[in-house]
Short mmCIF file of C-alpha atoms in Angstrom, two decimals:
data_model
loop_
_atom_site.label_atom_id
_atom_site.label_comp_id
_atom_site.label_asym_id
_atom_site.label_seq_id
_atom_site.Cartn_x
_atom_site.Cartn_y
_atom_site.Cartn_z
CA MET I 22 -8.01 33.81 11.59
CA PHE I 23 -8.90 31.80 8.91
CA ALA I 24 -10.82 32.15 5.37
CA ILE I 25 -11.22 30.05 2.33
CA ALA I 26 -11.54 31.71 -0.97
CA ASP I 27 -15.01 30.86 -2.77
CA ASP I 28 -12.67 30.59 -6.22
CA VAL I 29 -10.93 27.36 -4.51
CA LEU I 30 -14.25 26.11 -3.50
CA ASP I 31 -15.52 26.71 -6.98
CA LEU I 32 -12.81 24.81 -8.43
CA CYS I 33 -13.51 21.70 -6.74
CA ARG I 34 -17.04 22.09 -7.99
CA SER I 35 -16.01 22.25 -11.44
CA VAL I 36 -14.43 18.96 -11.48
CA GLY I 37 -17.56 17.53 -9.31
CA HIS I 38 -16.46 17.34 -5.63
CA GLU I 39 -17.31 19.42 -2.60
CA ALA I 40 -14.30 20.40 -0.18
CA THR I 41 -14.67 20.31 3.53
CA VAL I 42 -12.05 21.76 5.93
CA LEU I 43 -11.85 21.41 9.53
CA ALA I 44 -9.57 23.01 11.80
CA VAL I 45 -8.25 21.59 15.16
CA LEU I 46 -7.09 23.95 17.44
CA ALA I 47 -4.89 22.91 20.28
CA ASP I 48 -3.72 24.77 23.33
CA GLY I 49 -1.12 23.58 26.27
CA LEU I 50 -0.05 20.88 23.92
CA ARG I 51 2.85 18.49 25.02
CA ASN I 52 5.15 17.47 22.70
CA GLY I 53 8.24 15.04 22.74
CA PRO I 54 9.77 12.03 21.29
CA GLY I 55 7.25 9.77 19.08
CA ASP I 56 7.47 5.90 19.81
CA GLY I 57 6.03 4.79 16.49
CA SER I 58 2.85 3.21 18.28
CA ALA I 59 0.14 5.40 16.66
CA LEU I 60 1.69 5.10 13.09
CA ARG I 61 1.76 1.51 13.43
CA ASP I 62 -1.52 1.08 14.82
CA ALA I 63 -2.87 3.45 12.07
CA VAL I 64 -0.99 1.45 9.28
CA ALA I 65 -2.67 -2.21 10.58
CA ALA I 66 -6.11 -0.30 10.62
CA ALA I 67 -5.63 1.12 7.06
CA GLY I 68 -5.84 -2.04 5.38
CA ASP I 69 -4.03 -2.65 1.98
CA LEU I 70 -2.26 0.85 1.62
CA THR I 71 -1.51 -0.29 -2.02
CA ALA I 72 -5.06 -0.15 -3.31
CA PRO I 73 -6.65 2.75 -5.15
CA HIS I 74 -8.51 4.96 -2.90
CA PRO I 75 -11.60 7.03 -3.80
CA HIS I 76 -10.82 9.72 -1.87
CA LEU I 77 -7.38 10.34 -3.09
CA GLU I 78 -8.66 9.76 -6.84
CA ALA I 79 -10.84 13.04 -5.82
CA TRP I 80 -7.71 14.93 -4.89
CA ARG I 81 -6.05 13.69 -8.01
CA ASP I 82 -8.85 15.43 -9.78
CA VAL I 83 -8.65 18.74 -7.98
CA TYR I 84 -4.73 18.46 -8.42
CA ARG I 85 -4.91 18.57 -12.28
CA ALA I 86 -7.81 21.39 -11.78
CA PHE I 87 -5.49 23.69 -10.78
CA GLY I 88 -2.37 22.43 -12.85
CA ALA I 89 -0.45 20.28 -10.60
CA LYS I 90 0.61 16.42 -11.60
CA PRO I 91 -0.52 14.29 -9.07
CA GLN I 92 1.78 11.61 -9.95
CA ARG I 93 4.69 13.71 -9.24
CA THR I 94 3.46 15.70 -6.45
CA PRO I 95 0.55 13.84 -4.82
CA CYS I 96 -1.30 15.12 -2.01
CA SER I 97 0.06 14.60 1.45
CA ALA I 98 -2.02 11.96 2.41
CA GLU I 99 -1.25 9.71 -0.72
CA ALA I 100 2.73 10.25 -0.30
CA LEU I 101 2.34 9.39 3.30
CA ARG I 102 0.58 5.71 2.67
CA ARG I 103 2.82 5.26 -0.26
CA ARG I 104 5.81 5.66 2.23
CA ALA I 105 3.98 3.38 4.91
CA ALA I 106 3.34 0.63 2.10
CA ARG I 107 7.08 0.74 1.59
CA GLY I 108 7.75 0.50 5.35
CA ASP I 109 9.65 3.87 5.12
CA LEU I 110 7.61 6.04 7.91
CA PRO I 111 10.02 6.96 10.70
CA SER I 112 8.09 8.51 13.93
CA VAL I 113 9.05 12.35 13.98
CA ASN I 114 7.59 13.38 17.16
CA ARG I 115 4.38 13.02 19.35
CA LEU I 116 2.74 15.82 17.37
CA VAL I 117 3.72 14.88 14.01
CA ASP I 118 3.04 11.05 14.39
CA ALA I 119 -0.64 12.12 15.69
CA TYR I 120 -1.60 13.60 12.69
CA ASN I 121 0.30 11.31 10.32
CA ALA I 122 -1.38 8.50 12.09
CA VAL I 123 -4.93 10.00 11.46
CA SER I 124 -3.88 10.93 7.66
CA ILE I 125 -2.88 7.29 7.12
CA ARG I 126 -5.86 5.69 8.55
CA PHE I 127 -8.72 7.61 6.94
CA ALA I 128 -6.76 8.83 3.55
CA VAL I 129 -7.22 12.38 4.38
CA PRO I 130 -4.48 15.24 4.09
CA ILE I 131 -3.72 17.01 7.53
CA GLY I 132 -1.46 19.61 8.04
CA GLY I 133 -0.07 20.96 11.36
CA GLU I 134 0.97 24.40 12.33
CA ASP I 135 2.21 26.44 15.01
CA ARG I 136 -0.15 29.05 15.61
CA SER I 137 2.36 31.40 17.39
CA ALA I 138 4.29 31.46 14.11
CA LEU I 139 1.20 32.71 11.77
CA VAL I 140 1.00 36.31 11.16
CA GLY I 141 -2.61 37.63 10.15
CA THR I 142 -5.33 35.21 8.65
CA GLU I 143 -4.59 32.25 7.23
CA ARG I 144 -6.05 31.46 3.92
CA LEU I 145 -6.66 28.78 1.39
CA VAL I 146 -6.44 31.07 -1.84
CA ARG I 147 -5.13 30.54 -5.41
CA ALA I 148 -1.92 32.23 -5.73
CA SER I 149 -1.24 35.57 -7.75
CA GLY I 150 1.91 34.74 -9.09
CA ARG I 151 3.78 37.66 -7.63
CA SER I 152 6.90 35.91 -5.73
CA LEU I 153 7.73 38.84 -3.73
CA ASP I 154 4.00 38.48 -2.14
CA GLU I 155 3.99 34.84 -1.93
CA PRO I 156 7.46 33.44 -0.37
CA PHE I 157 7.59 29.73 0.58
CA ASP I 158 10.14 28.88 2.94
CA THR I 159 11.34 25.26 2.16
CA VAL I 160 14.26 22.74 1.93
CA LYS I 161 15.68 21.35 -1.41
CA ASP I 162 18.24 19.02 -1.63
CA GLY I 163 19.06 19.75 1.97
CA VAL I 164 19.57 23.41 1.33
CA ALA I 165 17.14 26.10 2.38
CA VAL I 166 15.53 28.07 -0.12
CA VAL I 167 12.81 30.37 -0.89
CA GLU I 168 10.30 29.21 -3.72
CA ALA I 169 7.20 30.96 -5.27
CA PRO I 170 3.91 29.01 -6.11
CA GLU I 171 2.63 29.08 -9.74
CA PRO I 172 -0.06 31.16 -10.88
CA GLY I 173 -3.38 29.94 -9.72
CA GLU I 174 -1.87 27.12 -7.75
CA VAL I 175 -3.98 26.57 -4.57
CA VAL I 176 -1.73 27.23 -1.36
CA TRP I 177 -2.30 28.17 2.45
CA ARG I 178 -1.03 31.19 3.07
CA ASP I 179 -0.96 34.09 6.12
CA ASP I 180 0.17 37.81 6.02
CA VAL I 181 3.92 36.78 5.59
CA GLY I 182 3.82 34.32 2.81
CA VAL I 183 2.87 30.85 1.71
CA THR I 184 2.60 28.06 4.36
CA CYS I 185 1.85 25.14 2.12
CA ARG I 186 2.17 24.65 -1.46
CA ARG I 187 -0.06 22.92 -4.02
CA TRP I 188 -3.24 22.93 -1.22
CA ASN I 189 -1.79 20.02 1.11
CA TRP I 190 1.48 18.71 -0.86
CA ARG I 191 4.57 20.34 1.13
CA GLN I 192 4.47 22.60 4.34
CA GLY I 193 6.94 25.11 4.81
CA ARG I 194 9.56 25.49 7.57
CA ARG I 195 8.48 28.87 9.12
CA THR I 196 5.36 27.56 10.76
CA ALA I 197 6.52 23.79 11.25
CA LEU I 198 5.68 22.39 14.56
CA THR I 199 8.77 21.96 16.76
CA ASP I 200 9.77 20.76 20.02
CA ALA I 201 8.42 23.97 21.64
CA THR I 202 5.17 24.17 19.91
CA THR I 203 2.52 24.46 22.53
CA SER I 204 -0.09 26.06 20.70
CA ALA I 205 -1.02 24.56 17.20
CA VAL I 206 -3.85 24.08 14.38
CA PHE I 207 -4.17 20.83 12.50
CA LEU I 208 -6.41 21.53 9.40
CA LEU I 209 -8.03 18.07 8.12
CA GLU I 210 -9.06 18.39 4.31
CA GLY I 211 -11.76 16.33 2.71
CA LEU I 212 -13.73 15.94 -0.68
CA ASP I 213 -17.25 14.52 -0.42
CA VAL I 214 -16.13 13.21 2.81
CA ASP I 215 -17.35 13.46 6.58
CA LEU I 216 -14.40 14.21 8.27
CA THR I 217 -15.48 13.96 11.64
CA PRO I 218 -14.17 10.67 12.56
CA ALA I 219 -10.66 11.74 11.65
CA ALA I 220 -11.15 14.62 13.63
CA SER I 221 -12.24 12.98 16.79
CA MET I 222 -9.66 10.64 16.71
CA LEU I 223 -6.82 13.28 16.45
CA CYS I 224 -8.46 14.94 19.26
CA GLU I 225 -7.96 11.74 21.51
CA LEU I 226 -4.17 11.45 20.40
CA LEU I 227 -3.07 14.89 21.05
CA GLU I 228 -1.93 15.38 24.84
CA ALA I 229 -3.02 18.92 25.39
CA ASP I 230 -4.85 21.31 28.00
CA SER I 231 -7.59 22.36 25.45
CA VAL I 232 -8.46 20.76 22.15
CA ARG I 233 -11.27 22.15 19.89
CA ILE I 234 -12.81 21.66 16.27
CA GLU I 235 -14.20 24.43 14.07
CA ARG I 236 -15.44 24.01 10.52
CA LEU I 237 -13.94 26.23 8.03
CA THR I 238 -16.21 25.01 5.20
#
């Protein structure tokens, strides 16, 4: 169901980092309105959100290596922590709040996707640049649009198209978690770090019939 291309791992090694990806797979999920408590607890535990963080610096190295500009398009964990530092982090729903809280607390990029919307194998690859083969369903300026990644960009994709651009910068609409989601995968991504504490915290926050952790690399 999941695969990671060797050339993505080699890209990380070329700038001195070793990538790890854990998948938290949950079934029988119960979503609902969030109350913000998990987010507030995470912000309190994270300390100074404006201070430089070595894990986020490592992600900047990798982003630059595949041609992205991390100042303009930071990894999801850095973007979340910036918003939290400004006090601009609204509660979305129970599932999104849970993985956002873990991302803030540990400075780890995490994406959540509805498994029922995935088609075939979800894989982390470098984009070919063939737009017809790599559609990315997103919203720009409030309008639904279909974009395509740049050649060589690191993306998550399935058999239909791209599900997340610039590795973990922005997720697409097609596989987004909704109020109806009962089966999901949460992808935790790290560079030179142990993701086990973050994955364990996420498992504790999820309300589900079953939760398991798989190491993808």
